[in-house]
Short mmCIF file of C-alpha atoms in Angstrom, two decimals:
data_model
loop_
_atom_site.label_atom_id
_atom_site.label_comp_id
_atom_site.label_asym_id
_atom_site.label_seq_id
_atom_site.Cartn_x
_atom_site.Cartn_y
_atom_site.Cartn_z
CA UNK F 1 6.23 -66.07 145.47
CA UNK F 2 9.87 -65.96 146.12
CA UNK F 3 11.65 -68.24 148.53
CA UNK F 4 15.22 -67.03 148.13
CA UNK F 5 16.12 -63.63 148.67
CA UNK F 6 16.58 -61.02 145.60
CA UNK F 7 19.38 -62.34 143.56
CA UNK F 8 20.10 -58.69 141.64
CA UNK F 9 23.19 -58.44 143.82
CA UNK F 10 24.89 -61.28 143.42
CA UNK F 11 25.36 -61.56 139.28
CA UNK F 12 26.33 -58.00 139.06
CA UNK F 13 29.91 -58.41 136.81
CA UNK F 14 28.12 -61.14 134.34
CA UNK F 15 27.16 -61.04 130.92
CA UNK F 16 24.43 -63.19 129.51
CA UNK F 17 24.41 -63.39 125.71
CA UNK F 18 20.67 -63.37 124.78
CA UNK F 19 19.74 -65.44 121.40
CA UNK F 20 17.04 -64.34 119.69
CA UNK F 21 17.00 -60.98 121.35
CA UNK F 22 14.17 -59.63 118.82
CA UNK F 23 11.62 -61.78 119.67
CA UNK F 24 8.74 -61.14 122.08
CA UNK F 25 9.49 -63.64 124.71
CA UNK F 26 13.30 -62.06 124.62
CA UNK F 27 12.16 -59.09 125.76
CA UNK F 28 11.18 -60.18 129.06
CA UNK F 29 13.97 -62.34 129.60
CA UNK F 30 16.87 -59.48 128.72
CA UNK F 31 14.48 -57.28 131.29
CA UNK F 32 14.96 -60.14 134.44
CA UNK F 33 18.36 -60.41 133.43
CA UNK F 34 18.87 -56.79 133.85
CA UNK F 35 17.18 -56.57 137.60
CA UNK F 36 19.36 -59.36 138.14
CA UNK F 37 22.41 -57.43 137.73
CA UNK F 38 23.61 -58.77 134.53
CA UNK F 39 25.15 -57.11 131.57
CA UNK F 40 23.21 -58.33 128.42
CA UNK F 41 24.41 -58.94 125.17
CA UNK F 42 21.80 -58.92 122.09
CA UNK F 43 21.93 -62.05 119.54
CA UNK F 44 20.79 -60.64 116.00
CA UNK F 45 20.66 -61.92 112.64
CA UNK F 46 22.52 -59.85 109.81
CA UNK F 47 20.28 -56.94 109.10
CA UNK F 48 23.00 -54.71 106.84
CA UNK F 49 23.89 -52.56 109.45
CA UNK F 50 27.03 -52.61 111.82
CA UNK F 51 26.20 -53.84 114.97
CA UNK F 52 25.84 -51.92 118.12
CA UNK F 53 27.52 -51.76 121.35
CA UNK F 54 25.16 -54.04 122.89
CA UNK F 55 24.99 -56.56 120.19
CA UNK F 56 26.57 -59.71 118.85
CA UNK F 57 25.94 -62.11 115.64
CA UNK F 58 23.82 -65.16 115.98
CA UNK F 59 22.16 -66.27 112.51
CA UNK F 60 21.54 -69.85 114.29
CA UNK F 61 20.86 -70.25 109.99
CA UNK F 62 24.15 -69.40 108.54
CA UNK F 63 26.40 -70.05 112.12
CA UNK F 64 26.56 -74.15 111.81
CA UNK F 65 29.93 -74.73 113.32
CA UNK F 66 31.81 -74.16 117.14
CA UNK F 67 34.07 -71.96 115.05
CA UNK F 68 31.76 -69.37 113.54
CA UNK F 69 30.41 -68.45 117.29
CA UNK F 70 33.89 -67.56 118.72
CA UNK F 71 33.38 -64.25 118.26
CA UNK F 72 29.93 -63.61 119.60
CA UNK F 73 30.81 -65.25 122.64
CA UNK F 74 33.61 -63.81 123.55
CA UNK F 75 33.44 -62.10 127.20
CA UNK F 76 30.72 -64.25 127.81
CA UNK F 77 29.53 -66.31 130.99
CA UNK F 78 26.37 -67.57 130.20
CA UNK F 79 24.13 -68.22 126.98
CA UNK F 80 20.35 -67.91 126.95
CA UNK F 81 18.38 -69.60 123.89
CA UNK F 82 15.26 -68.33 123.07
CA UNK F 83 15.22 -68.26 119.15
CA UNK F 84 12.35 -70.54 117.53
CA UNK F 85 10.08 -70.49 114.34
CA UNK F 86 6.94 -71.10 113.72
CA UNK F 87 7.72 -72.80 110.25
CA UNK F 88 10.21 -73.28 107.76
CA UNK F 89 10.76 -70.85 105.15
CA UNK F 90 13.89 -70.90 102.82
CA UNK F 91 17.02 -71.25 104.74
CA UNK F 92 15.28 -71.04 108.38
CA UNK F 93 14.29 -74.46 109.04
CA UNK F 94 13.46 -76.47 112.37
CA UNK F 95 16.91 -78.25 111.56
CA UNK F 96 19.09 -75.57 111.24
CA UNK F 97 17.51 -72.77 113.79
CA UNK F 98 16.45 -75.18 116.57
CA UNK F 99 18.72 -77.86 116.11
CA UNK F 100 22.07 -76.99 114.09
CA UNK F 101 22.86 -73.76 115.11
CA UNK F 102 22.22 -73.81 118.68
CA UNK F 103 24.39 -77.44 118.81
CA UNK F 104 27.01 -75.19 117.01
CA UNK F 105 26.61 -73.01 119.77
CA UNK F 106 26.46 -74.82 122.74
CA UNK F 107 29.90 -76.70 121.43
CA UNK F 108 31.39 -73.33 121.22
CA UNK F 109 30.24 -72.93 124.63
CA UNK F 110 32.35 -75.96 125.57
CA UNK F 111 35.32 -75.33 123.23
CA UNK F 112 35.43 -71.55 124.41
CA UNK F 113 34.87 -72.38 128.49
CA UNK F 114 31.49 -70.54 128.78
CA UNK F 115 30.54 -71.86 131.95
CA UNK F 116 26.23 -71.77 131.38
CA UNK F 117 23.77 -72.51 129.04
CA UNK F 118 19.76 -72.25 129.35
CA UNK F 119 17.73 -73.12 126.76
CA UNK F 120 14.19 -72.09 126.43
CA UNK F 121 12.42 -74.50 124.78
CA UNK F 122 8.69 -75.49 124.78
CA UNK F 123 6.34 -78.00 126.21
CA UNK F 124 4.55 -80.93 124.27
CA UNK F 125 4.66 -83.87 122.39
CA UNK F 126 7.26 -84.64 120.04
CA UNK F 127 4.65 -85.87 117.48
CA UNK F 128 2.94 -83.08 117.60
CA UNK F 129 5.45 -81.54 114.66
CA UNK F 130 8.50 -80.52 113.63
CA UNK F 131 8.51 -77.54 116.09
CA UNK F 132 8.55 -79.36 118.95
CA UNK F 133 10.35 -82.63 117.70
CA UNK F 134 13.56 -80.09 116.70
CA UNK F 135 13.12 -78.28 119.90
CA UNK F 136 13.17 -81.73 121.75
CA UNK F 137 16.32 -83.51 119.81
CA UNK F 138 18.55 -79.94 120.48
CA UNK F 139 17.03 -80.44 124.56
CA UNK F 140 18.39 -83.87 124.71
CA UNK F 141 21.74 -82.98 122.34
CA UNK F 142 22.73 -80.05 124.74
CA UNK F 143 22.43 -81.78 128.06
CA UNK F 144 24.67 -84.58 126.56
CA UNK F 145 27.61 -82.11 126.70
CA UNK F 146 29.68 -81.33 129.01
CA UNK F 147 28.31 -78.30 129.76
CA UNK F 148 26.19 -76.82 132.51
CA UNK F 149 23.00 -76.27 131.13
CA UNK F 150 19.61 -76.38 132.22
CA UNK F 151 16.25 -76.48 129.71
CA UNK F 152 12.91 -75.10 130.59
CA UNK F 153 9.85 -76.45 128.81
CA UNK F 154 7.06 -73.69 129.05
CA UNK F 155 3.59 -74.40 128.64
CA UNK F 156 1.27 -71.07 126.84
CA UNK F 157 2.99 -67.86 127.45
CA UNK F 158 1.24 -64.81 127.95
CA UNK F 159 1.45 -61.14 129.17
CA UNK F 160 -1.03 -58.70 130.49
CA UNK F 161 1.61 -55.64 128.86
CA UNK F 162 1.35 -56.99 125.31
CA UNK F 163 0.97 -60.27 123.36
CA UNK F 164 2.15 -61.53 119.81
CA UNK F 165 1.16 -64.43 117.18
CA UNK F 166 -0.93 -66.72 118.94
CA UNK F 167 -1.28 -65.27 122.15
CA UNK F 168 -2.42 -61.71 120.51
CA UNK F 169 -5.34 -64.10 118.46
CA UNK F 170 -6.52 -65.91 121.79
CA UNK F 171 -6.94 -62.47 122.96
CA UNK F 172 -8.27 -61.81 120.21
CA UNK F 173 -11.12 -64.02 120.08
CA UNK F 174 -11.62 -63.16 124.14
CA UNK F 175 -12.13 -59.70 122.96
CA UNK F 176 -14.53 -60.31 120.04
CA UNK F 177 -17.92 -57.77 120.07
CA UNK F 178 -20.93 -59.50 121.50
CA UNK F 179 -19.73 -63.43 121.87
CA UNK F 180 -15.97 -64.70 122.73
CA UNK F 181 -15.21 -66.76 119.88
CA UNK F 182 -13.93 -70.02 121.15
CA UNK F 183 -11.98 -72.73 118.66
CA UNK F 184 -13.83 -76.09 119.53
CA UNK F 185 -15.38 -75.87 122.83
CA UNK F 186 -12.59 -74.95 124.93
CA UNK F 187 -12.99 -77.61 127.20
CA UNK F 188 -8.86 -78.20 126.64
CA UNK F 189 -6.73 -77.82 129.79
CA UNK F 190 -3.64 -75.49 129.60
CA UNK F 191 -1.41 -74.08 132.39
CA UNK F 192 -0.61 -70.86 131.16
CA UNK F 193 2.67 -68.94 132.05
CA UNK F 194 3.59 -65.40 132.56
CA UNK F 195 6.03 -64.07 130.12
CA UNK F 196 7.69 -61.98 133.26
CA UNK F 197 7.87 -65.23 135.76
CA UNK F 198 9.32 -67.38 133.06
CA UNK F 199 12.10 -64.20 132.50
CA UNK F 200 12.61 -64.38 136.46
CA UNK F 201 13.16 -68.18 136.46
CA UNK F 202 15.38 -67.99 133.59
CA UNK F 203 17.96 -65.43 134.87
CA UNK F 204 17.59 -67.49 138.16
CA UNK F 205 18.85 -70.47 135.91
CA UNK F 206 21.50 -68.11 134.29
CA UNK F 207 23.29 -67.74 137.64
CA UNK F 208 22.53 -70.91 139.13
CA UNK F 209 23.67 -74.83 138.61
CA UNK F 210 20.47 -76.70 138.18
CA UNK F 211 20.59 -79.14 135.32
CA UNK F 212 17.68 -81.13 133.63
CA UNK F 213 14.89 -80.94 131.89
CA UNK F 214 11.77 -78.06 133.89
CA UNK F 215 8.55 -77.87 132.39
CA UNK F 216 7.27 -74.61 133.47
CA UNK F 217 3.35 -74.01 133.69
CA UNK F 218 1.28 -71.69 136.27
CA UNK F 219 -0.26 -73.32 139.87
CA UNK F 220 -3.58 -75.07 138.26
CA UNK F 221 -4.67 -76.20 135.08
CA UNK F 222 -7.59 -74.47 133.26
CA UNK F 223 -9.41 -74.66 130.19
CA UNK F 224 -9.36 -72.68 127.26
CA UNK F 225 -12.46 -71.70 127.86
CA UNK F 226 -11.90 -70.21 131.37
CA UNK F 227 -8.82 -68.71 130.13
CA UNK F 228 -10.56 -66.51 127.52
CA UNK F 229 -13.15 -65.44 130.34
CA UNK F 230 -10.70 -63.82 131.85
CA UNK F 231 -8.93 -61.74 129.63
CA UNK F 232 -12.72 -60.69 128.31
CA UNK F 233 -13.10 -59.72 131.73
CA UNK F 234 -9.41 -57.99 131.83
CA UNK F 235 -10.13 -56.15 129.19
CA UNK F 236 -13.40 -55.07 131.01
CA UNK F 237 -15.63 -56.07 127.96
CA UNK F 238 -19.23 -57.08 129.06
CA UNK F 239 -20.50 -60.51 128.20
CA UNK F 240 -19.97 -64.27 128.84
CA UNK F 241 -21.92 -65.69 126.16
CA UNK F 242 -19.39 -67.38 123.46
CA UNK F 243 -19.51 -68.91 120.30
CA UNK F 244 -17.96 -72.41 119.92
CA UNK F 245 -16.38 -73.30 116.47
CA UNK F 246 -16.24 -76.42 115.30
CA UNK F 247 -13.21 -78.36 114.89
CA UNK F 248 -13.04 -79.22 111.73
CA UNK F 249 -13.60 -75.65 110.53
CA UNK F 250 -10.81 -74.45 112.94
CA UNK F 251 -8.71 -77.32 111.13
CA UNK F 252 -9.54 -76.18 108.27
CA UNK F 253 -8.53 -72.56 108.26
CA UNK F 254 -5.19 -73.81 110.31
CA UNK F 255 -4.77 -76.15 107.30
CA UNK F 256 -5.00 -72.90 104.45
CA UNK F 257 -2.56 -70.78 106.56
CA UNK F 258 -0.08 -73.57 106.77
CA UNK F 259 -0.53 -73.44 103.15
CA UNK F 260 -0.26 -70.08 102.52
CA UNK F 261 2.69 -69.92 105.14
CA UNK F 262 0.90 -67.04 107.01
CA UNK F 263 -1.27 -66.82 110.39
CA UNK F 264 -0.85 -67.14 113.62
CA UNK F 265 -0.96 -70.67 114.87
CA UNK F 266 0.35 -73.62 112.60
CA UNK F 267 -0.54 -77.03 112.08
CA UNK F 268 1.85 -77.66 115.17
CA UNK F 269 -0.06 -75.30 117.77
CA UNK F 270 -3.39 -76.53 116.96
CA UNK F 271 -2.04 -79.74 117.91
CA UNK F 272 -0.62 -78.71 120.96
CA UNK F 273 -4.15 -76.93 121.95
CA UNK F 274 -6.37 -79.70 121.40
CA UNK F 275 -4.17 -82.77 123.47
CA UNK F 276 -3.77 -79.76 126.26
CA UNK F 277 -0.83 -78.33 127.05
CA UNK F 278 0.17 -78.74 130.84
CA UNK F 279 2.91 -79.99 133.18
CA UNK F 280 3.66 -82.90 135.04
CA UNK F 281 1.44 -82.80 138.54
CA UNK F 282 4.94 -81.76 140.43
CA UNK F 283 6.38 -79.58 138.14
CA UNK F 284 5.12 -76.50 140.03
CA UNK F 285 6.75 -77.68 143.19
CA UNK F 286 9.93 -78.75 141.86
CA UNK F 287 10.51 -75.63 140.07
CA UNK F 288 9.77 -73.87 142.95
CA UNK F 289 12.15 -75.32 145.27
CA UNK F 290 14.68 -75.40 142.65
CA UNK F 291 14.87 -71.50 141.74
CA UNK F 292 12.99 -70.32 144.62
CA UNK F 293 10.61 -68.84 142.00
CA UNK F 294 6.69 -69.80 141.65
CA UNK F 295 5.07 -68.72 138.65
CA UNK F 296 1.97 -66.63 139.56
CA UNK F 297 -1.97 -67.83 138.36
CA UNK F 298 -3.43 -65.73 135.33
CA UNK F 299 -5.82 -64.12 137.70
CA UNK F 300 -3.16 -62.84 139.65
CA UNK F 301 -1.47 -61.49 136.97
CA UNK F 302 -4.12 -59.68 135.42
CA UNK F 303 -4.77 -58.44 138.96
CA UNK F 304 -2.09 -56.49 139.26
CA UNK F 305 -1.72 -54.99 135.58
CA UNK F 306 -4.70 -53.02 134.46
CA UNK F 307 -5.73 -53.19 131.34
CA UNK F 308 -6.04 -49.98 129.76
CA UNK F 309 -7.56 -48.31 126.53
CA UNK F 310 -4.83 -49.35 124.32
CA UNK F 311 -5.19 -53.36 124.98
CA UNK F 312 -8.83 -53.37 123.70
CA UNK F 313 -7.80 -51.10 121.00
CA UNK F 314 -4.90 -53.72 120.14
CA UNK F 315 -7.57 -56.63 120.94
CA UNK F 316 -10.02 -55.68 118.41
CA UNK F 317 -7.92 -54.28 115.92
CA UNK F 318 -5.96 -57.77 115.43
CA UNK F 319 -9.31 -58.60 112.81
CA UNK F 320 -9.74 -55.30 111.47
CA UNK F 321 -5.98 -54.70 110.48
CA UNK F 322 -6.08 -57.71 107.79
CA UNK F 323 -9.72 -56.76 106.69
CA UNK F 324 -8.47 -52.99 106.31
CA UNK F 325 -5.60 -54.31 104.19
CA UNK F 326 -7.80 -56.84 101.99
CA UNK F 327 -10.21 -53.89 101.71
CA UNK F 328 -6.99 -51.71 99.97
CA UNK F 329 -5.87 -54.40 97.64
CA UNK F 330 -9.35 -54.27 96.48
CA UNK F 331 -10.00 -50.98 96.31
CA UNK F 332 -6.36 -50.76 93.92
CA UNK F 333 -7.67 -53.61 91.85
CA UNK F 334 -10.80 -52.24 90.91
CA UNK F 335 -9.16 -48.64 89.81
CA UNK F 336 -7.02 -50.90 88.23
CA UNK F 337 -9.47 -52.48 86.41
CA UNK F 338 -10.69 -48.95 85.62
CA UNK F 339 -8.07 -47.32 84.60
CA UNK F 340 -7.59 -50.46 82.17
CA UNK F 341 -10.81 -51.05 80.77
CA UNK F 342 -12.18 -47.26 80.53
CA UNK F 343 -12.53 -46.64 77.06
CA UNK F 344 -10.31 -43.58 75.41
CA UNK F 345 -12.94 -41.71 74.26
CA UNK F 346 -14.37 -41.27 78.34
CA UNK F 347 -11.11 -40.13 78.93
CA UNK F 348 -11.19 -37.69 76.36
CA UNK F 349 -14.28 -36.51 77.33
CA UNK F 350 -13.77 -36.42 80.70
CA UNK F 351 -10.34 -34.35 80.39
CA UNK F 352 -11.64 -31.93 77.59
CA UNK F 353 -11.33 -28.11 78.23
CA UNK F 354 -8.88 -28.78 81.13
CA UNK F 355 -5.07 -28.31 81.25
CA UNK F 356 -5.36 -32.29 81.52
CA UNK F 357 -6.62 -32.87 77.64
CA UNK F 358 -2.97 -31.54 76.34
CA UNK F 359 -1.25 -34.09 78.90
CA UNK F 360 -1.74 -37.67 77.10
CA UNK F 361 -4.42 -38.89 79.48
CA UNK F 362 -5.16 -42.20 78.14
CA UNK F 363 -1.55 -42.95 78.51
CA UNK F 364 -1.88 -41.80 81.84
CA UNK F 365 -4.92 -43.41 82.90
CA UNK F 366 -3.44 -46.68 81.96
CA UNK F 367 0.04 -46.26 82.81
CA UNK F 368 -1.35 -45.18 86.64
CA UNK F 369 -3.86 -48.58 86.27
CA UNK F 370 -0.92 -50.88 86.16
CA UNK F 371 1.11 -48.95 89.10
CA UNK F 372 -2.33 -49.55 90.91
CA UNK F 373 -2.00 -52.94 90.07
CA UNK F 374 1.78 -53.26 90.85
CA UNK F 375 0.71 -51.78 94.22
CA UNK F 376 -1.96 -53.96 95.08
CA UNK F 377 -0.21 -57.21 94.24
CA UNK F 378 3.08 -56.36 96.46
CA UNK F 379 0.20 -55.49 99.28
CA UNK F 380 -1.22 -58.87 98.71
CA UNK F 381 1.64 -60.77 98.89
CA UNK F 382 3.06 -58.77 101.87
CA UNK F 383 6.22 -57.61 100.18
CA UNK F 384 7.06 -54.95 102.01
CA UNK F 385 3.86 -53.58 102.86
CA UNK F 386 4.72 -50.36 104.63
CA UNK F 387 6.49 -49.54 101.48
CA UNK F 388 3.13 -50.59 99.64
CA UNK F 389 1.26 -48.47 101.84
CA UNK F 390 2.87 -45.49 101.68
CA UNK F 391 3.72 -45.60 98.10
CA UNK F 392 -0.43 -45.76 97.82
CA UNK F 393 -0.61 -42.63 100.05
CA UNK F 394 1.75 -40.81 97.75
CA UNK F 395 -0.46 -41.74 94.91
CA UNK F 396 -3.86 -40.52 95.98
CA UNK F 397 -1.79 -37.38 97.16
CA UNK F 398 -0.82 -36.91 94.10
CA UNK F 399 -4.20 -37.61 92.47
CA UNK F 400 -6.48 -35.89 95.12
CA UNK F 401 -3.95 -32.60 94.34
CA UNK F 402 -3.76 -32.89 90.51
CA UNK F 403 -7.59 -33.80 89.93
CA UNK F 404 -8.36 -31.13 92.15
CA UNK F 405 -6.73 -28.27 90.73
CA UNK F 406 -7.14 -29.40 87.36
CA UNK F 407 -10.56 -31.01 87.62
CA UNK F 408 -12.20 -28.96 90.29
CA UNK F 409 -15.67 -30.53 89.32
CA UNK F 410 -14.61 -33.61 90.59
CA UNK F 411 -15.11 -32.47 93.95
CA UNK F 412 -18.61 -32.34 92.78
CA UNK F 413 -19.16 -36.10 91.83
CA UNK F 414 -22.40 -37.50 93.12
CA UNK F 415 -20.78 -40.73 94.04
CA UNK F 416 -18.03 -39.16 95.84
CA UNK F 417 -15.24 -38.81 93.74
CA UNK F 418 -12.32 -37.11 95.12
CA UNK F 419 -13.71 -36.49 98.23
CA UNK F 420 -13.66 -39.75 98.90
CA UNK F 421 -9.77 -39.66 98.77
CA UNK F 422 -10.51 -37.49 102.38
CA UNK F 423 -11.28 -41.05 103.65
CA UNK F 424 -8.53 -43.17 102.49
CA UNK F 425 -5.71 -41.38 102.79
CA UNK F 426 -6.10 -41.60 107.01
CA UNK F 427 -7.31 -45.47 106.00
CA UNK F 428 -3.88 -45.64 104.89
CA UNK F 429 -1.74 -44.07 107.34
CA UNK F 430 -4.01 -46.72 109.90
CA UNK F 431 -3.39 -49.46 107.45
CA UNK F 432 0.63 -48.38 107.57
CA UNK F 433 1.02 -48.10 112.05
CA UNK F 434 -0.86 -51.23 111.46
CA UNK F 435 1.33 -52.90 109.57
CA UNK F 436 4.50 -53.47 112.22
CA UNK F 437 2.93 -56.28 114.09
CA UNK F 438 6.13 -57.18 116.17
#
């Protein structure tokens, strides 16, 4: 509920340089901005490529001093910050990408007479991790300055029109066949956001002159486990009945994919879930009457977005797509192991009387065993696995058509075969759309 009328009219010759424009929670902050008039400049890393119109550089990693953002913020009247990581890998660190650079940044700010800053930062204890304890020292850093600039602590944010990392497992687990999976026993309170009211109250900060520190939560506090009910029931999938994990288990796994640096929630979420993650008691009310903005309860929300075909699809694959992928670097690893250990005289046999017997095919079969292998290991690894994928497509292309014309009886194989190849080529192409998770 707004209090204040529609401030789209009043911002209209601004420019708001967004950081960390490719992320998800960008998205719907560069969309309020728009309604509200502004122009919008994109902060990207260095991706090769010149930048476009609408575009400035912002590698919070490799930008560490006032000087190197005098560029990017030229033309500029106010900064938003939304840029964060998960965890640390190689040169993007909590220090440098939520602490260093942005400091960097908001001097430049000061140095270069940008008159606003907002940072978007995130709500919960500093012990918690290294997420939230570099989020936190940046927070208090930035309002030091002299600077106007305003920092609002969200608690989980969600949105009915898509979802990413650990929003997109929650719904996940909501969505599960049969049973909602819940972690623990979901008895932990959170105050879940909308992605779209936190974008409103942030290009309401952008324009205005508020200053402080605004944790930003919905009306009420719920628990997980109410939370999950309704998105099952958003995504009009029948059933209440749910299956409650036990903690340690949940640990566990969140303890292997901090390992592995992979997965969707860290060491540093799981934290976050279990003390609860909600505001102070007047939070709601003070954030209200500051930006004239309240943000909305999750039924509400849902209410008035439909859930369609395409978010159970996206719910149900979120399993599926890894299991698909695991079920390819398998599949390559066992022709692998074929091609390797199949002895020469099978070959031989196998090839004779066909334009395939003058054509080496031991060498072959083990030269295409190891690109199997080379495959299946860059898949498993996640090195580029859209490459991966489609370089796997080519292959069985290439096999399915050679084999066939050459080996027509293969067609023929009790146990499948070639034919089989019908299957996982479109297993591939799924595997590939699958494979762009942002």
């Amino acid at each position: 509920m707004d209090d204040t009328a529609p401030a789209q009219r009043t911002d209209t010759a601004r420019t708001a340089l967004v950081i960390g424009a490719n992320g998800f929670l960008a998205g719907y902050l560069i969309a309020a901005l728009h309604r509200h008039g502004w122009r919008v400049l994109r902060g990207v890393r260095d991706s090769g490529r010149a930048l476009r119109e609408d575009e400035r550089a912002a590698d919070l990693a490799r930008m560490t001093t006032p000087e190197d953002w005098r560029d990017s913020l030229r033309g500029v009247d106010a900064v938003v910050n939304v840029a964060g990581i998960l965890r640390e890998t190689g040169v993007q660190t909590f220090q440098t990408i939520h602490v260093d650079g942005p400091l960097a940044l908001a001097q430049a700010c000061v140095d270069h007479g940008v008159p606003r800053f907002v940072q978007i930062s995130a709500l919960g204890q500093a012990e918690d991790g290294g997420f939230l304890a570099s989020k936190h020292r940046f927070d208090e850093a930035l309002l030091a300055l002299p600077l106007s600039a305003v920092v609002l602590r969200p608690s989980i944010v969600y949105a009915a029109s898509g979802s990413y990392g650990g929003t997109s497992l929650l719904r996940a687990l909501a969505a599960f066949p049969g049973w909602q999976l819940l972690p623990g026993d979901g008895h932990w309170p959170l105050q879940p956001v909308a992605a779209e009211d936190l974008g409103e109250i942030a290009a309401r900060a952008a324009a205005g002159t508020q200053r402080g520190i605004y944790e930003i939560g919905g009306p009420r506090t719920m628990t997980l486990r109410e939370y999950q009910t309704q998105w099952r029931r958003w995504l009009r999938i029948d059933g209440t009945r749910a299956i409650d994990f036990p903690q340690s288990l949940v640990s566990l796994q969140v303890a292997i994919s901090e390992r592995l640096g992979r997965g969707p929630v860290g060491e540093t979420m799981w934290r976050m879930l279990r003390r609860g993650n909600i505001t102070a008691a007047d939070a709601p009310v003070r954030v209200q009457a500051d930006f004239g903005h309240a943000a909305r309860d999750l039924p509400q929300v849902l209410a008035a977005t439909p859930s369609q075909v395409q978010d159970r699809w996206q719910a149900q694959l979120y399993f599926l797509a890894p299991t698909l992928r695991l079920a390819i670097v398998a599949l390559w690893l066992i022709s692998a192991v074929a091609g390797w250990l199949t002895s020469a005289a099978t070959i031989e046999a196998m090839t004779a009387g066909s334009p395939m017997q003058a054509m080496h095919p031991v060498a072959l079969a083990r030269a295409t065993a190891t690109l199997d292998a080379m495959l299946a290991a860059g898949l498993l690894i996640g090195w580029r696995p859209r490459w991966m994928l489609g370089l796997m497509g080519i292959s069985v292309l290439a096999y399915t058509v050679v084999f066939g014309i050459l080996l027509p009886m293969q067609w023929l194989d009790p146990l499948g075969g070639l034919a089989k190849n019908l299957v996982v080529l479109p297993a591939l192409a799924v595997a590939w759309v699958l494979a762009y998770r942002r």
